[in-house]
Coordinates of C-alpha atoms in Angstrom, one line a residue:
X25 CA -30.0 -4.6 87.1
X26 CA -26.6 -5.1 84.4
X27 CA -23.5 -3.7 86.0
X28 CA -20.3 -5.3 84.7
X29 CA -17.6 -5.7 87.5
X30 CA -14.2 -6.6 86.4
X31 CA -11.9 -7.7 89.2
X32 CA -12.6 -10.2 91.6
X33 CA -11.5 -7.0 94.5
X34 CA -14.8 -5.3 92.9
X35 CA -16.8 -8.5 93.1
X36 CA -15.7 -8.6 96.7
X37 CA -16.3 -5.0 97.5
X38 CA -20.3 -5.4 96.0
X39 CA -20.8 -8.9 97.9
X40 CA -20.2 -7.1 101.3
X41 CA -21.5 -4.2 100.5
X42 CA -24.9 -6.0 99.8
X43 CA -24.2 -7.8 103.1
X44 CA -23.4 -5.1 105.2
X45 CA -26.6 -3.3 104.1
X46 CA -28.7 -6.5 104.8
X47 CA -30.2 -6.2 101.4
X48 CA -31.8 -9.8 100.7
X49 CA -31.6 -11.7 97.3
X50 CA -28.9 -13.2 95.5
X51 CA -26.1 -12.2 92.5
X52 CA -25.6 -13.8 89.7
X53 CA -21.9 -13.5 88.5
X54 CA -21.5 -14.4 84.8
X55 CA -17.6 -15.9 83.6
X56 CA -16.8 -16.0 80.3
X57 CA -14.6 -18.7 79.1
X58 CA -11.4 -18.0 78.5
X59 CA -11.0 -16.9 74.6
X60 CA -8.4 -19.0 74.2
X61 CA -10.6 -22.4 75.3
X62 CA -13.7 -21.0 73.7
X63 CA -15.3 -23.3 70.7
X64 CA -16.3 -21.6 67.3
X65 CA -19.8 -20.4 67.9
X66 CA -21.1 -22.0 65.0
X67 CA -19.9 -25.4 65.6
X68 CA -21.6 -25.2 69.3
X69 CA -24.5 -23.6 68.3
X70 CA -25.1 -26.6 66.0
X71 CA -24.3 -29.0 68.5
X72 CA -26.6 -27.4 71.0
X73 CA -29.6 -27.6 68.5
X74 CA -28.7 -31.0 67.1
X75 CA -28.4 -32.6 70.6
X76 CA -31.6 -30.7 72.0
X77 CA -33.9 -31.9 69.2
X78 CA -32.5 -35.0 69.9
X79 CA -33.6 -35.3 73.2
X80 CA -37.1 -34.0 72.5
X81 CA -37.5 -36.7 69.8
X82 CA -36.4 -39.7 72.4
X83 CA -38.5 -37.8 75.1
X84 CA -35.8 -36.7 77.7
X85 CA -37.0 -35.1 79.9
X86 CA -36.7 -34.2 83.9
X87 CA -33.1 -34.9 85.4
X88 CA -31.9 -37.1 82.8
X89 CA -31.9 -33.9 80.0
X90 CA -28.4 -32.5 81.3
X91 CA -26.6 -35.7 81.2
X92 CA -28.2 -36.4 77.8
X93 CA -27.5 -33.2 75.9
X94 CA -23.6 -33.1 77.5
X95 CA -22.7 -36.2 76.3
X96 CA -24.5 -35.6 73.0
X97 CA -22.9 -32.5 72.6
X98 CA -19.6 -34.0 73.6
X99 CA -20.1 -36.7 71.0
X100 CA -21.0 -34.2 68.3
X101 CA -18.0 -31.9 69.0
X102 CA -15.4 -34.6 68.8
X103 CA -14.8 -34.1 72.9
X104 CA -13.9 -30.7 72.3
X105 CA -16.9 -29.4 74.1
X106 CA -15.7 -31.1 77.2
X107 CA -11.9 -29.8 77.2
X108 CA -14.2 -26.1 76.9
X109 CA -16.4 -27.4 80.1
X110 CA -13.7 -28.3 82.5
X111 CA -11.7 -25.0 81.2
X112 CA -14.8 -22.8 82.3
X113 CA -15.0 -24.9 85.6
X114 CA -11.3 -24.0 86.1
X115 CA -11.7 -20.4 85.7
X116 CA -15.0 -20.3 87.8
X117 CA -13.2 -21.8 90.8
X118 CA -9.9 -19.3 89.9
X119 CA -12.6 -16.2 90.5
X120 CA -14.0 -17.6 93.5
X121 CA -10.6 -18.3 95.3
X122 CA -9.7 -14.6 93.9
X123 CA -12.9 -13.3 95.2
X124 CA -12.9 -15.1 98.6
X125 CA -8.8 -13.6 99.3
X126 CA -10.5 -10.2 98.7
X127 CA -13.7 -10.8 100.5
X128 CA -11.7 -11.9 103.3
X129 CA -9.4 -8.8 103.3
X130 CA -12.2 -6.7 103.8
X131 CA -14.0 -8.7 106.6
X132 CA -10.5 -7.7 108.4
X133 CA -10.9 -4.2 108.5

């Protein structure tokens, strides 16, 4: 099922309403990175498939792929991808604290 919710009261609101029904399963909330943090599509795109044929021509496999193809990418982007990383780690934990003040303001009433 899409549905697009855009404030972390709304993203509250659908988390305990799924509770409160008992409804089992999971959601999957999507962040965007901030625009102004984001890396030219092109340039990460490239880095992507440059690092990931990489990988499969050293044979990384298993655990050690993620490690692998960050760094890689890291190295290809000049660190940028990185700075663009910890910025979309940032805003993930800013939604979650936003979300978990509302969530809690509902589990009051």
């Amino acid at each position: 099922m899409d549905y697009e919710i855009d404030t972390p009261a709304e993203l509250a609101k659908a988390f305990y309403v799924k509770q409160d029904m008992g409804l089992g399963g999971g959601m999957l909330v999507t962040n965007p990175i901030p625009e102004e943090y984001s890396m030219d599509a092109d340039v990460i795109n490239k880095a992507i498939d440059e690092a990931v044929e990489e990988a499969k021509a050293q044979g990384i496999h298993g655990k050690e792929t993620t490690p692998f193809l960050l760094a890689k990418i890291k190295d290809l982007t000049g660190g940028d991808s990185l700075a663009s990383n910890i910025q979309l780690v940032y805003n993930n934990a800013k939604l979650a604290a936003a979300t978990a003040v509302e969530l809690s303001k509902l589990a009051k009433n």
